[in-house]
Amino acid sequence: DRSPPKPRVQLYVEQKEVQGQEEVLEGSSVSLRCSAETLCSSPPPTLTWSSTPRIPLSDSSRLQELISDLNFTATHREHGVTFTCTITYQLQDKIKTAQDSITVHVQYSPKNTAVSVLPSSSVLEGSSVTLICSSDANPAVNYTWSRESEGQLKQLQTGQNLTFNRTDPTHRGWYHCTAQNQHGSQNSSVMLDIQYSPKNISVLAIPSSSVLEGSSVTLICSSDANPAVNYTWSRESEGQLKQLQTGDTLTFNRTDPTHRGWYHCTAQNQHGSQNSSVKLDIQCE
């Protein structure tokens, strides 16, 4: 029982033979050639290709010379794939096989660049948040973080992660990660939303908190919060707070002395509430 002749797999890049461990640039024309000694056997030997991990293969064979070529344009999908050529032939009612393999290494620009945020891209003020950039490339990429500021991109730091240990509202905005190697670059962005309870609440009276009886007055409540607040107006009456209405404005079209007193605005979102008050004085004519 003779052992079958082992086939030989050779790597050609742009029609020049290179060693198997050499890296191939994406976009290059690649040919894997499998050849074996011809044998007098019936049926004649066959050459077949397989790959690990499996990818679609299309080969062209010249069986009378026992040569099979696998041709493709190199992409990131072929990086790290092992191609195996198997010779199969029948001798004295026994099927024999032998193999040769080659692993292709492709250099390529960054692909599938993405930013993930832990624990979430919307966090409460004071909590910590980490932005993580990932990319598929060979050779490995360098990561650069930048931030949109007044219409410009301002570079922050390098490295795969960007961490804020204690967030505040100034951290809100768009962050960009650039993944780069010598073959190119790719970007990915994320919007960081910092949520916080109401602050800087104030009440403004227009035209003034002291108006003439019969004139109109509008109280306007404002605050800084994220997400937006709901406003509620109430009034002190016999030592109790009596709710009047919701909305950021409270208007009296025709004031009278019964409108005199303290008015309170409450600004509230899911993270908390804050109050502000104003004393309305109605002057008799």
Short mmCIF file of C-alpha atoms in Angstrom, two decimals:
data_model
loop_
_atom_site.label_atom_id
_atom_site.label_comp_id
_atom_site.label_asym_id
_atom_site.label_seq_id
_atom_site.Cartn_x
_atom_site.Cartn_y
_atom_site.Cartn_z
CA ASP A 1 0.00 0.00 0.00
CA ARG A 2 1.66 3.13 -1.22
CA SER A 3 0.96 6.39 0.60
CA PRO A 4 -0.61 8.89 -1.74
CA PRO A 5 1.67 11.66 -2.98
CA LYS A 6 1.16 14.74 -0.83
CA PRO A 7 -0.17 17.74 -2.76
CA ARG A 8 1.63 21.08 -2.55
CA VAL A 9 -0.15 24.39 -1.95
CA GLN A 10 1.59 27.60 -3.10
CA LEU A 11 0.54 31.21 -2.50
CA TYR A 12 0.73 33.71 -5.37
CA VAL A 13 0.04 37.42 -4.87
CA GLU A 14 -0.28 39.51 -8.04
CA GLN A 15 1.09 36.44 -9.90
CA LYS A 16 4.29 36.27 -7.78
CA GLU A 17 4.89 33.38 -5.40
CA VAL A 18 5.25 34.42 -1.74
CA GLN A 19 5.82 32.45 1.45
CA GLY A 20 2.70 31.37 3.34
CA GLN A 21 3.46 33.40 6.45
CA GLU A 22 3.72 36.64 4.46
CA GLU A 23 0.84 39.08 4.86
CA VAL A 24 -1.29 40.01 1.86
CA LEU A 25 -2.70 43.52 1.38
CA GLU A 26 -6.49 43.74 1.00
CA GLY A 27 -7.48 44.28 -2.61
CA SER A 28 -4.57 42.16 -3.89
CA SER A 29 -5.19 39.44 -6.44
CA VAL A 30 -4.49 36.11 -4.69
CA SER A 31 -4.12 32.66 -6.18
CA LEU A 32 -3.67 29.45 -4.20
CA ARG A 33 -2.29 26.68 -6.39
CA CYS A 34 -2.56 23.04 -5.41
CA SER A 35 -0.52 20.58 -7.45
CA ALA A 36 0.29 16.91 -7.13
CA GLU A 37 2.07 14.18 -9.04
CA THR A 38 -0.14 12.44 -11.55
CA LEU A 39 -0.89 8.81 -10.83
CA CYS A 40 -2.04 6.00 -13.05
CA SER A 41 -5.20 5.15 -11.20
CA SER A 42 -8.76 4.56 -12.22
CA PRO A 43 -10.77 6.65 -11.62
CA PRO A 44 -8.16 9.44 -11.86
CA PRO A 45 -7.27 11.35 -8.66
CA THR A 46 -9.23 14.47 -7.68
CA LEU A 47 -8.18 17.66 -5.90
CA THR A 48 -10.68 19.40 -3.59
CA TRP A 49 -10.46 22.60 -1.54
CA SER A 50 -11.82 23.28 1.93
CA SER A 51 -11.40 26.15 4.39
CA THR A 52 -11.46 26.71 8.16
CA PRO A 53 -13.48 28.71 9.08
CA ARG A 54 -15.68 27.84 6.10
CA ILE A 55 -16.09 30.48 3.40
CA PRO A 56 -17.49 30.09 -0.15
CA LEU A 57 -14.83 28.74 -2.54
CA SER A 58 -14.71 28.60 -6.33
CA ASP A 59 -11.77 26.85 -7.96
CA SER A 60 -10.59 26.11 -11.47
CA SER A 61 -8.94 22.74 -12.04
CA ARG A 62 -6.81 21.21 -14.77
CA LEU A 63 -7.28 17.59 -13.89
CA GLN A 64 -5.05 16.13 -16.60
CA GLU A 65 -2.12 18.01 -14.99
CA LEU A 66 -3.52 17.55 -11.45
CA ILE A 67 -3.50 21.31 -10.73
CA SER A 68 -6.26 23.28 -9.00
CA ASP A 69 -6.22 27.07 -8.56
CA LEU A 70 -8.27 28.99 -6.02
CA ASN A 71 -8.46 32.66 -7.08
CA PHE A 72 -9.85 35.58 -5.07
CA THR A 73 -9.35 39.24 -4.25
CA ALA A 74 -8.03 39.50 -0.68
CA THR A 75 -10.46 40.98 1.88
CA HIS A 76 -10.68 40.93 5.67
CA ARG A 77 -12.91 37.83 5.36
CA GLU A 78 -9.94 35.69 4.25
CA HIS A 79 -7.69 36.85 7.12
CA GLY A 80 -6.68 33.91 9.30
CA VAL A 81 -8.50 31.39 7.09
CA THR A 82 -6.73 28.06 6.56
CA PHE A 83 -7.16 26.66 3.05
CA THR A 84 -6.67 22.91 2.63
CA CYS A 85 -6.19 21.00 -0.61
CA THR A 86 -7.01 17.29 -0.47
CA ILE A 87 -6.01 14.73 -3.09
CA THR A 88 -8.31 11.73 -3.27
CA TYR A 89 -7.68 8.65 -5.36
CA GLN A 90 -8.68 5.02 -5.49
CA LEU A 91 -6.08 2.28 -5.50
CA GLN A 92 -6.95 -1.41 -5.28
CA ASP A 93 -10.49 -0.67 -4.06
CA LYS A 94 -9.17 1.57 -1.29
CA ILE A 95 -9.75 5.33 -1.17
CA LYS A 96 -6.64 7.23 -0.10
CA THR A 97 -6.28 10.93 0.72
CA ALA A 98 -3.45 13.34 1.48
CA GLN A 99 -3.53 17.06 2.30
CA ASP A 100 -1.55 20.27 2.35
CA SER A 101 -2.70 23.52 3.99
CA ILE A 102 -1.84 27.19 4.04
CA THR A 103 -3.16 29.98 6.28
CA VAL A 104 -3.68 33.34 4.59
CA HIS A 105 -2.90 36.55 6.51
CA VAL A 106 -4.46 39.73 5.11
CA GLN A 107 -3.65 43.30 6.13
CA TYR A 108 -6.69 45.58 5.97
CA SER A 109 -8.03 48.95 7.07
CA PRO A 110 -10.44 49.25 10.05
CA LYS A 111 -13.90 47.70 9.60
CA ASN A 112 -17.03 47.55 11.80
CA THR A 113 -15.86 50.34 14.12
CA ALA A 114 -18.42 50.81 16.90
CA VAL A 115 -18.80 52.60 20.24
CA SER A 116 -20.55 50.92 23.16
CA VAL A 117 -21.39 52.69 26.43
CA LEU A 118 -21.41 51.14 29.92
CA PRO A 119 -23.74 51.19 31.73
CA SER A 120 -25.75 53.26 29.20
CA SER A 121 -25.48 56.33 26.95
CA SER A 122 -27.99 58.09 29.25
CA VAL A 123 -26.77 58.31 32.85
CA LEU A 124 -27.58 60.26 36.00
CA GLU A 125 -25.33 63.16 36.97
CA GLY A 126 -22.61 62.04 39.40
CA SER A 127 -22.47 58.45 38.15
CA SER A 128 -19.58 57.01 36.14
CA VAL A 129 -19.72 56.07 32.46
CA THR A 130 -17.24 54.37 30.10
CA LEU A 131 -17.22 54.66 26.30
CA ILE A 132 -15.59 51.64 24.61
CA CYS A 133 -14.44 51.69 20.98
CA SER A 134 -13.93 48.49 19.00
CA SER A 135 -12.76 47.82 15.46
CA ASP A 136 -11.68 44.93 13.26
CA ALA A 137 -8.33 45.61 11.55
CA ASN A 138 -4.92 44.14 10.77
CA PRO A 139 -2.52 45.35 11.98
CA ALA A 140 -4.19 46.54 15.19
CA VAL A 141 -5.51 50.10 15.27
CA ASN A 142 -4.80 53.13 17.40
CA TYR A 143 -7.94 54.72 18.88
CA THR A 144 -8.43 58.49 19.25
CA TRP A 145 -11.35 60.15 21.06
CA SER A 146 -12.70 63.59 20.18
CA ARG A 147 -15.72 65.65 21.11
CA GLU A 148 -17.91 68.16 19.27
CA SER A 149 -17.49 71.59 20.83
CA GLU A 150 -18.90 74.75 19.22
CA GLY A 151 -18.99 73.09 15.80
CA GLN A 152 -15.37 71.92 16.07
CA LEU A 153 -13.93 68.49 16.90
CA LYS A 154 -11.69 68.74 19.96
CA GLN A 155 -9.29 65.85 20.57
CA LEU A 156 -9.57 64.37 24.07
CA GLN A 157 -7.28 61.34 24.41
CA THR A 158 -6.05 58.11 22.83
CA GLY A 159 -6.84 54.53 23.84
CA GLN A 160 -9.77 52.18 23.48
CA ASN A 161 -11.74 53.45 26.52
CA LEU A 162 -12.91 56.91 27.57
CA THR A 163 -14.13 57.05 31.20
CA PHE A 164 -15.87 59.78 33.21
CA ASN A 165 -15.75 58.82 36.89
CA ARG A 166 -18.20 61.53 37.96
CA THR A 167 -20.42 62.91 35.22
CA ASP A 168 -21.89 66.39 35.18
CA PRO A 169 -24.10 68.22 32.64
CA THR A 170 -21.06 69.63 30.80
CA HIS A 171 -20.23 66.07 29.65
CA ARG A 172 -23.42 65.94 27.55
CA GLY A 173 -22.78 65.82 23.79
CA TRP A 174 -21.43 63.87 20.82
CA TYR A 175 -18.24 61.81 21.20
CA HIS A 176 -16.32 60.39 18.23
CA CYS A 177 -13.89 57.47 18.12
CA THR A 178 -11.42 57.18 15.23
CA ALA A 179 -9.78 53.78 14.63
CA GLN A 180 -6.66 54.03 12.47
CA ASN A 181 -3.86 51.87 11.12
CA GLN A 182 -1.49 52.41 8.18
CA HIS A 183 -4.15 51.25 5.70
CA GLY A 184 -6.90 53.69 6.65
CA SER A 185 -9.27 54.94 9.33
CA GLN A 186 -12.92 54.65 10.31
CA ASN A 187 -15.12 56.61 12.74
CA SER A 188 -18.02 55.88 15.04
CA SER A 189 -19.99 58.29 17.24
CA VAL A 190 -22.27 58.23 20.27
CA MET A 191 -24.42 60.85 21.99
CA LEU A 192 -23.87 60.97 25.76
CA ASP A 193 -26.90 62.22 27.68
CA ILE A 194 -26.43 63.33 31.30
CA GLN A 195 -29.69 63.47 33.26
CA TYR A 196 -30.12 65.59 36.38
CA SER A 197 -32.75 66.94 38.75
CA PRO A 198 -33.99 70.56 38.47
CA LYS A 199 -31.56 73.32 39.45
CA ASN A 200 -31.39 77.13 39.18
CA ILE A 201 -35.17 77.50 39.41
CA SER A 202 -36.48 81.07 39.40
CA VAL A 203 -39.78 82.96 39.07
CA LEU A 204 -40.01 86.17 37.04
CA ALA A 205 -43.01 88.53 37.29
CA ILE A 206 -43.84 90.60 34.18
CA PRO A 207 -44.13 93.55 34.18
CA SER A 208 -43.36 93.49 37.94
CA SER A 209 -44.30 91.71 41.18
CA SER A 210 -45.99 94.92 42.32
CA VAL A 211 -48.80 95.99 39.98
CA LEU A 212 -51.79 98.29 40.01
CA GLU A 213 -55.22 96.76 40.64
CA GLY A 214 -56.96 95.98 37.33
CA SER A 215 -53.75 95.52 35.34
CA SER A 216 -52.45 92.17 34.11
CA VAL A 217 -49.44 90.25 35.46
CA THR A 218 -47.70 87.05 34.33
CA LEU A 219 -45.50 84.84 36.50
CA ILE A 220 -42.92 82.81 34.54
CA CYS A 221 -41.10 79.84 36.07
CA SER A 222 -37.81 78.54 34.63
CA SER A 223 -35.28 75.89 35.61
CA ASP A 224 -32.40 73.83 34.24
CA ALA A 225 -33.06 70.06 34.16
CA ASN A 226 -32.74 66.94 32.02
CA PRO A 227 -35.16 65.52 31.11
CA ALA A 228 -37.50 68.52 30.94
CA VAL A 229 -39.59 69.31 34.01
CA ASN A 230 -43.28 69.69 34.70
CA TYR A 231 -44.18 72.95 36.44
CA THR A 232 -46.90 73.23 39.10
CA TRP A 233 -48.16 76.51 40.61
CA SER A 234 -49.56 76.78 44.12
CA ARG A 235 -50.52 79.58 46.49
CA GLU A 236 -50.38 80.06 50.24
CA SER A 237 -53.90 80.27 51.64
CA GLU A 238 -54.64 80.20 55.38
CA GLY A 239 -51.32 78.51 56.09
CA GLN A 240 -51.93 75.82 53.45
CA LEU A 241 -50.52 75.44 49.94
CA LYS A 242 -53.37 75.30 47.42
CA GLN A 243 -52.56 73.98 43.94
CA LEU A 244 -53.59 76.33 41.12
CA GLN A 245 -52.46 74.96 37.75
CA THR A 246 -49.63 73.37 35.75
CA GLY A 247 -47.40 74.92 33.07
CA ASP A 248 -44.51 77.36 33.20
CA THR A 249 -46.68 80.54 33.25
CA LEU A 250 -49.42 81.80 35.55
CA THR A 251 -51.34 84.84 34.25
CA PHE A 252 -53.88 87.17 35.89
CA ASN A 253 -55.55 89.27 33.18
CA ARG A 254 -57.28 91.62 35.65
CA THR A 255 -55.76 91.74 39.11
CA ASP A 256 -57.64 92.56 42.29
CA PRO A 257 -56.56 92.71 45.95
CA THR A 258 -57.47 89.03 46.52
CA HIS A 259 -54.55 88.08 44.24
CA ARG A 260 -52.08 89.52 46.75
CA GLY A 261 -49.81 86.89 48.40
CA TRP A 262 -47.09 84.27 47.94
CA TYR A 263 -47.00 82.11 44.81
CA HIS A 264 -44.85 78.99 44.58
CA CYS A 265 -43.57 77.21 41.46
CA THR A 266 -42.42 73.57 41.70
CA ALA A 267 -40.26 72.14 38.89
CA GLN A 268 -40.17 68.33 38.86
CA ASN A 269 -38.75 65.48 36.76
CA GLN A 270 -38.11 61.83 37.65
CA HIS A 271 -34.85 62.72 39.40
CA GLY A 272 -36.18 65.33 41.83
CA SER A 273 -37.87 68.67 42.34
CA GLN A 274 -37.04 72.28 43.27
CA ASN A 275 -39.18 75.24 44.35
CA SER A 276 -39.12 79.00 43.92
CA SER A 277 -41.51 81.66 45.25
CA VAL A 278 -42.56 85.23 44.55
CA LYS A 279 -44.73 87.66 46.51
CA LEU A 280 -47.36 89.41 44.39
CA ASP A 281 -48.39 92.85 45.62
CA ILE A 282 -51.57 94.44 44.22
CA GLN A 283 -51.72 98.20 44.73
CA CYS A 284 -55.07 99.92 45.04
CA GLU A 285 -55.83 102.74 42.63
#
